[in-house]
Amino acid sequence: MDSHSSGLKNSQFVVPGERLGVIEEFTPSSGTYVQDGVIYSQVTGRALLDLLNKRVSVRPVTREVRVPSVGSIVLGQVSSVQGQNAFVRVFKIGGKRLSGFFTGLLHISDVQLRYVDSMFAVCKPGDILRAKVISEKNKGYHLSTVDKNLGVVYAFCSQCGYALESRRGYMSCPRCGKVEKRKEASDYGTGVI
Ligand SMILES: [Zn+2]
């Protein structure tokens, strides 16, 4: 086994699992772990070498890559509605905007507790939707809007594109008068996107 440092420089950018050195040369400190005498980085960040005390630690980078997990509340725009599914382009997780986006899938059985006969009575392409991530399989995120505070937060008229107003139990377009249905969130039309 190589007992010498792998040429690690102070403040070097490292990723999880990256070799930092061996326990004969450094005392492992925060942000590291040891396996078979080799010290590895546990996090993505900057390696800090304390040559006086022979310590190595890794200071995590503050900007983490955000990925959704089960239970996350997400905000996205409906990109398409096909049969019993709506595809949602998610751009916020837990109130924080993402640098990119990921796609979530809302199935008709996860819309609300009561029976829904058509996905077009739930949301339409272009709508802004708040949902909860309920499962994650093969990088596919399944969403739910069952809770009262989940569902469409902004909807747009399918005829003229104007923002719809919420009435009791339905939506109406203040410009052209078209009446539509959505699964609304309890704070429809009031939030900041
Ligand atoms: Zn309209």
PDB file of C-alpha atoms and ligand atoms in Angstrom:
ATOM      1  CA  MET A   1       0.000   0.000   0.000  1.00  0.00           C
ATOM      2  CA  ASP A   2       1.245   3.443  -0.868  1.00  0.00           C
ATOM      3  CA  SER A   3       2.082   5.132   2.428  1.00  0.00           C
ATOM      4  CA  HIS A   4       2.759   8.517   0.903  1.00  0.00           C
ATOM      5  CA  SER A   5       0.359  11.331   0.321  1.00  0.00           C
ATOM      6  CA  SER A   6      -1.372  11.256  -3.027  1.00  0.00           C
ATOM      7  CA  GLY A   7      -0.081  14.792  -3.560  1.00  0.00           C
ATOM      8  CA  LEU A   8      -3.080  16.395  -1.903  1.00  0.00           C
ATOM      9  CA  LYS A   9      -2.819  20.165  -1.817  1.00  0.00           C
ATOM     10  CA  ASN A  10      -4.298  22.419   0.786  1.00  0.00           C
ATOM     11  CA  SER A  11      -7.715  23.756  -0.200  1.00  0.00           C
ATOM     12  CA  GLN A  12      -7.962  21.250  -3.054  1.00  0.00           C
ATOM     13  CA  PHE A  13     -11.505  20.545  -4.257  1.00  0.00           C
ATOM     14  CA  VAL A  14     -12.506  16.966  -3.399  1.00  0.00           C
ATOM     15  CA  VAL A  15     -15.542  14.766  -3.857  1.00  0.00           C
ATOM     16  CA  PRO A  16     -16.996  11.993  -1.660  1.00  0.00           C
ATOM     17  CA  GLY A  17     -14.809   8.892  -1.743  1.00  0.00           C
ATOM     18  CA  GLU A  18     -11.728  10.778  -2.883  1.00  0.00           C
ATOM     19  CA  ARG A  19      -8.502   9.576  -1.286  1.00  0.00           C
ATOM     20  CA  LEU A  20      -6.916  12.157   1.013  1.00  0.00           C
ATOM     21  CA  GLY A  21      -4.030  10.204   2.494  1.00  0.00           C
ATOM     22  CA  VAL A  22      -3.289   7.443   4.983  1.00  0.00           C
ATOM     23  CA  ILE A  23      -3.569   7.337   8.763  1.00  0.00           C
ATOM     24  CA  GLU A  24       0.226   7.068   9.128  1.00  0.00           C
ATOM     25  CA  GLU A  25       0.583  10.612   7.829  1.00  0.00           C
ATOM     26  CA  PHE A  26      -2.615  12.361   8.957  1.00  0.00           C
ATOM     27  CA  THR A  27      -5.158  12.260  11.724  1.00  0.00           C
ATOM     28  CA  PRO A  28      -8.567  12.162  10.046  1.00  0.00           C
ATOM     29  CA  SER A  29     -10.884  14.949  11.127  1.00  0.00           C
ATOM     30  CA  SER A  30     -14.338  16.276  10.169  1.00  0.00           C
ATOM     31  CA  GLY A  31     -15.683  15.488   6.712  1.00  0.00           C
ATOM     32  CA  THR A  32     -13.536  12.363   6.328  1.00  0.00           C
ATOM     33  CA  TYR A  33     -13.729   8.638   6.912  1.00  0.00           C
ATOM     34  CA  VAL A  34     -11.179   5.851   7.138  1.00  0.00           C
ATOM     35  CA  GLN A  35     -11.251   2.520   5.407  1.00  0.00           C
ATOM     36  CA  ASP A  36      -8.352   0.060   5.596  1.00  0.00           C
ATOM     37  CA  GLY A  37      -6.039   2.780   6.834  1.00  0.00           C
ATOM     38  CA  VAL A  38      -6.837   5.137   3.985  1.00  0.00           C
ATOM     39  CA  ILE A  39      -8.537   8.472   4.628  1.00  0.00           C
ATOM     40  CA  TYR A  40     -11.295   9.484   2.226  1.00  0.00           C
ATOM     41  CA  SER A  41     -13.482  12.524   1.874  1.00  0.00           C
ATOM     42  CA  GLN A  42     -17.064  12.058   3.033  1.00  0.00           C
ATOM     43  CA  VAL A  43     -18.356  15.215   1.384  1.00  0.00           C
ATOM     44  CA  THR A  44     -17.868  17.515  -1.572  1.00  0.00           C
ATOM     45  CA  GLY A  45     -15.728  20.412  -0.492  1.00  0.00           C
ATOM     46  CA  ARG A  46     -12.256  21.755   0.158  1.00  0.00           C
ATOM     47  CA  ALA A  47      -9.581  19.605   1.782  1.00  0.00           C
ATOM     48  CA  LEU A  48      -7.849  21.382   4.655  1.00  0.00           C
ATOM     49  CA  LEU A  49      -4.374  20.186   5.552  1.00  0.00           C
ATOM     50  CA  ASP A  50      -3.119  21.161   8.977  1.00  0.00           C
ATOM     51  CA  LEU A  51       0.534  20.259   8.523  1.00  0.00           C
ATOM     52  CA  LEU A  52       1.512  21.415  12.004  1.00  0.00           C
ATOM     53  CA  ASN A  53      -0.884  19.034  13.732  1.00  0.00           C
ATOM     54  CA  LYS A  54      -0.940  16.543  10.855  1.00  0.00           C
ATOM     55  CA  ARG A  55      -4.683  16.722  10.485  1.00  0.00           C
ATOM     56  CA  VAL A  56      -6.830  16.494   7.420  1.00  0.00           C
ATOM     57  CA  SER A  57     -10.429  17.624   7.236  1.00  0.00           C
ATOM     58  CA  VAL A  58     -12.860  18.582   4.497  1.00  0.00           C
ATOM     59  CA  ARG A  59     -14.955  21.715   4.653  1.00  0.00           C
ATOM     60  CA  PRO A  60     -18.166  21.076   2.725  1.00  0.00           C
ATOM     61  CA  VAL A  61     -19.081  23.438  -0.068  1.00  0.00           C
ATOM     62  CA  THR A  62     -22.088  25.457   0.976  1.00  0.00           C
ATOM     63  CA  ARG A  63     -23.956  25.234  -2.313  1.00  0.00           C
ATOM     64  CA  GLU A  64     -25.268  21.710  -2.307  1.00  0.00           C
ATOM     65  CA  VAL A  65     -26.900  20.073  -5.258  1.00  0.00           C
ATOM     66  CA  ARG A  66     -30.569  19.868  -4.360  1.00  0.00           C
ATOM     67  CA  VAL A  67     -32.429  16.729  -5.239  1.00  0.00           C
ATOM     68  CA  PRO A  68     -35.954  15.846  -4.179  1.00  0.00           C
ATOM     69  CA  SER A  69     -36.601  13.104  -1.692  1.00  0.00           C
ATOM     70  CA  VAL A  70     -39.742  11.367  -0.481  1.00  0.00           C
ATOM     71  CA  GLY A  71     -41.734  13.922   1.513  1.00  0.00           C
ATOM     72  CA  SER A  72     -40.343  16.987  -0.283  1.00  0.00           C
ATOM     73  CA  ILE A  73     -42.852  19.678  -1.189  1.00  0.00           C
ATOM     74  CA  VAL A  74     -42.168  20.794  -4.743  1.00  0.00           C
ATOM     75  CA  LEU A  75     -43.439  23.451  -7.119  1.00  0.00           C
ATOM     76  CA  GLY A  76     -43.553  22.962 -10.864  1.00  0.00           C
ATOM     77  CA  GLN A  77     -45.259  23.731 -14.125  1.00  0.00           C
ATOM     78  CA  VAL A  78     -47.473  21.155 -15.800  1.00  0.00           C
ATOM     79  CA  SER A  79     -45.778  20.283 -19.094  1.00  0.00           C
ATOM     80  CA  SER A  80     -48.305  17.775 -20.411  1.00  0.00           C
ATOM     81  CA  VAL A  81     -51.392  15.788 -19.501  1.00  0.00           C
ATOM     82  CA  GLN A  82     -51.656  12.336 -21.032  1.00  0.00           C
ATOM     83  CA  GLY A  83     -54.459   9.941 -20.115  1.00  0.00           C
ATOM     84  CA  GLN A  84     -54.288   9.393 -16.358  1.00  0.00           C
ATOM     85  CA  ASN A  85     -50.977  11.212 -15.844  1.00  0.00           C
ATOM     86  CA  ALA A  86     -49.740  14.759 -15.670  1.00  0.00           C
ATOM     87  CA  PHE A  87     -46.057  15.521 -16.173  1.00  0.00           C
ATOM     88  CA  VAL A  88     -44.691  18.333 -14.054  1.00  0.00           C
ATOM     89  CA  ARG A  89     -41.484  20.256 -14.655  1.00  0.00           C
ATOM     90  CA  VAL A  90     -40.381  20.882 -11.071  1.00  0.00           C
ATOM     91  CA  PHE A  91     -38.342  24.059 -10.464  1.00  0.00           C
ATOM     92  CA  LYS A  92     -38.515  24.457  -6.691  1.00  0.00           C
ATOM     93  CA  ILE A  93     -37.952  22.063  -3.789  1.00  0.00           C
ATOM     94  CA  GLY A  94     -38.966  23.088  -0.292  1.00  0.00           C
ATOM     95  CA  GLY A  95     -39.223  26.726  -1.386  1.00  0.00           C
ATOM     96  CA  LYS A  96     -35.724  26.811  -2.934  1.00  0.00           C
ATOM     97  CA  ARG A  97     -35.302  27.338  -6.641  1.00  0.00           C
ATOM     98  CA  LEU A  98     -33.321  24.711  -8.558  1.00  0.00           C
ATOM     99  CA  SER A  99     -30.594  25.533 -11.042  1.00  0.00           C
ATOM    100  CA  GLY A 100     -32.051  22.936 -13.388  1.00  0.00           C
ATOM    101  CA  PHE A 101     -35.275  20.996 -13.126  1.00  0.00           C
ATOM    102  CA  PHE A 102     -36.572  17.468 -12.850  1.00  0.00           C
ATOM    103  CA  THR A 103     -39.740  15.813 -14.031  1.00  0.00           C
ATOM    104  CA  GLY A 104     -42.410  14.611 -11.651  1.00  0.00           C
ATOM    105  CA  LEU A 105     -45.382  12.425 -12.460  1.00  0.00           C
ATOM    106  CA  LEU A 106     -48.836  12.921 -10.984  1.00  0.00           C
ATOM    107  CA  HIS A 107     -51.158   9.949 -11.460  1.00  0.00           C
ATOM    108  CA  ILE A 108     -54.925  10.360 -11.261  1.00  0.00           C
ATOM    109  CA  SER A 109     -55.109   8.087  -8.192  1.00  0.00           C
ATOM    110  CA  ASP A 110     -52.848  10.473  -6.220  1.00  0.00           C
ATOM    111  CA  VAL A 111     -54.793  13.673  -6.894  1.00  0.00           C
ATOM    112  CA  GLN A 112     -57.299  13.603  -4.036  1.00  0.00           C
ATOM    113  CA  LEU A 113     -59.176  11.147  -1.841  1.00  0.00           C
ATOM    114  CA  ARG A 114     -62.387  11.520  -3.844  1.00  0.00           C
ATOM    115  CA  TYR A 115     -62.715   9.922  -7.291  1.00  0.00           C
ATOM    116  CA  VAL A 116     -61.499  11.972 -10.246  1.00  0.00           C
ATOM    117  CA  ASP A 117     -62.933  11.110 -13.669  1.00  0.00           C
ATOM    118  CA  SER A 118     -60.504  13.053 -15.883  1.00  0.00           C
ATOM    119  CA  MET A 119     -56.992  14.375 -15.472  1.00  0.00           C
ATOM    120  CA  PHE A 120     -58.129  17.498 -17.345  1.00  0.00           C
ATOM    121  CA  ALA A 121     -60.336  18.320 -14.357  1.00  0.00           C
ATOM    122  CA  VAL A 122     -57.128  18.374 -12.250  1.00  0.00           C
ATOM    123  CA  CYS A 123     -54.609  20.475 -14.155  1.00  0.00           C
ATOM    124  CA  LYS A 124     -53.698  21.580 -17.659  1.00  0.00           C
ATOM    125  CA  PRO A 125     -50.384  22.308 -19.387  1.00  0.00           C
ATOM    126  CA  GLY A 126     -48.979  25.634 -18.197  1.00  0.00           C
ATOM    127  CA  ASP A 127     -50.532  25.479 -14.725  1.00  0.00           C
ATOM    128  CA  ILE A 128     -48.311  25.913 -11.663  1.00  0.00           C
ATOM    129  CA  LEU A 129     -48.727  23.043  -9.231  1.00  0.00           C
ATOM    130  CA  ARG A 130     -47.603  22.354  -5.654  1.00  0.00           C
ATOM    131  CA  ALA A 131     -47.175  18.673  -4.791  1.00  0.00           C
ATOM    132  CA  LYS A 132     -45.512  16.242  -2.449  1.00  0.00           C
ATOM    133  CA  VAL A 133     -42.977  13.634  -3.592  1.00  0.00           C
ATOM    134  CA  ILE A 134     -44.407  10.258  -2.517  1.00  0.00           C
ATOM    135  CA  SER A 135     -42.011   7.839  -4.155  1.00  0.00           C
ATOM    136  CA  GLU A 136     -38.845   7.698  -6.162  1.00  0.00           C
ATOM    137  CA  LYS A 137     -38.131   4.805  -8.496  1.00  0.00           C
ATOM    138  CA  ASN A 138     -35.518   4.641 -11.231  1.00  0.00           C
ATOM    139  CA  LYS A 139     -35.052   8.424 -11.061  1.00  0.00           C
ATOM    140  CA  GLY A 140     -38.790   8.868 -11.571  1.00  0.00           C
ATOM    141  CA  TYR A 141     -40.507  11.064  -8.998  1.00  0.00           C
ATOM    142  CA  HIS A 142     -44.128  10.340  -8.191  1.00  0.00           C
ATOM    143  CA  LEU A 143     -46.182  13.241  -6.879  1.00  0.00           C
ATOM    144  CA  SER A 144     -49.319  13.597  -4.787  1.00  0.00           C
ATOM    145  CA  THR A 145     -51.736  16.508  -4.384  1.00  0.00           C
ATOM    146  CA  VAL A 146     -54.014  14.818  -1.821  1.00  0.00           C
ATOM    147  CA  ASP A 147     -53.500  17.385   0.962  1.00  0.00           C
ATOM    148  CA  LYS A 148     -55.608  20.550   1.099  1.00  0.00           C
ATOM    149  CA  ASN A 149     -52.619  22.845   0.595  1.00  0.00           C
ATOM    150  CA  LEU A 150     -51.497  20.905  -2.480  1.00  0.00           C
ATOM    151  CA  GLY A 151     -52.715  21.222  -6.053  1.00  0.00           C
ATOM    152  CA  VAL A 152     -52.818  23.949  -8.650  1.00  0.00           C
ATOM    153  CA  VAL A 153     -51.691  27.345  -7.301  1.00  0.00           C
ATOM    154  CA  TYR A 154     -51.983  29.225 -10.609  1.00  0.00           C
ATOM    155  CA  ALA A 155     -54.055  28.097 -13.587  1.00  0.00           C
ATOM    156  CA  PHE A 156     -54.469  29.602 -17.002  1.00  0.00           C
ATOM    157  CA  CYS A 157     -57.469  29.694 -19.293  1.00  0.00           C
ATOM    158  CA  SER A 158     -57.194  27.011 -21.975  1.00  0.00           C
ATOM    159  CA  GLN A 159     -58.973  29.320 -24.409  1.00  0.00           C
ATOM    160  CA  CYS A 160     -57.219  32.682 -23.971  1.00  0.00           C
ATOM    161  CA  GLY A 161     -54.315  32.026 -21.565  1.00  0.00           C
ATOM    162  CA  TYR A 162     -55.470  34.520 -18.932  1.00  0.00           C
ATOM    163  CA  ALA A 163     -55.016  33.643 -15.234  1.00  0.00           C
ATOM    164  CA  LEU A 164     -58.138  31.910 -13.943  1.00  0.00           C
ATOM    165  CA  GLU A 165     -59.989  33.059 -10.847  1.00  0.00           C
ATOM    166  CA  SER A 166     -61.106  30.617  -8.217  1.00  0.00           C
ATOM    167  CA  ARG A 167     -64.862  30.402  -7.561  1.00  0.00           C
ATOM    168  CA  ARG A 168     -66.451  27.958  -5.190  1.00  0.00           C
ATOM    169  CA  GLY A 169     -65.765  24.557  -6.738  1.00  0.00           C
ATOM    170  CA  TYR A 170     -64.726  25.797 -10.172  1.00  0.00           C
ATOM    171  CA  MET A 171     -62.523  28.317 -11.969  1.00  0.00           C
ATOM    172  CA  SER A 172     -63.527  31.052 -14.338  1.00  0.00           C
ATOM    173  CA  CYS A 173     -61.714  33.284 -16.774  1.00  0.00           C
ATOM    174  CA  PRO A 174     -62.268  36.988 -16.053  1.00  0.00           C
ATOM    175  CA  ARG A 175     -61.422  37.838 -19.665  1.00  0.00           C
ATOM    176  CA  CYS A 176     -63.401  35.388 -21.835  1.00  0.00           C
ATOM    177  CA  GLY A 177     -65.755  33.860 -19.258  1.00  0.00           C
ATOM    178  CA  LYS A 178     -64.705  30.251 -19.819  1.00  0.00           C
ATOM    179  CA  VAL A 179     -65.420  27.916 -16.884  1.00  0.00           C
ATOM    180  CA  GLU A 180     -62.910  25.178 -16.030  1.00  0.00           C
ATOM    181  CA  LYS A 181     -62.109  22.699 -13.283  1.00  0.00           C
ATOM    182  CA  ARG A 182     -58.894  22.165 -11.346  1.00  0.00           C
ATOM    183  CA  LYS A 183     -57.667  20.469  -8.171  1.00  0.00           C
ATOM    184  CA  GLU A 184     -56.889  23.700  -6.363  1.00  0.00           C
ATOM    185  CA  ALA A 185     -54.514  24.270  -3.478  1.00  0.00           C
ATOM    186  CA  SER A 186     -56.181  26.029  -0.533  1.00  0.00           C
ATOM    187  CA  ASP A 187     -54.137  29.195  -1.151  1.00  0.00           C
ATOM    188  CA  TYR A 188     -54.806  29.311  -4.897  1.00  0.00           C
ATOM    189  CA  GLY A 189     -53.736  32.538  -6.537  1.00  0.00           C
ATOM    190  CA  THR A 190     -52.197  34.112  -3.450  1.00  0.00           C
ATOM    191  CA  GLY A 191     -48.674  32.681  -3.240  1.00  0.00           C
ATOM    192  CA  VAL A 192     -45.405  33.919  -4.620  1.00  0.00           C
ATOM    193  CA  ILE A 193     -43.833  31.663  -7.224  1.00  0.00           C
TER     194      ILE A 193
HETATM  195 ZN    ZN B   1     -60.137  32.972 -21.074  1.00  0.00          ZN
END
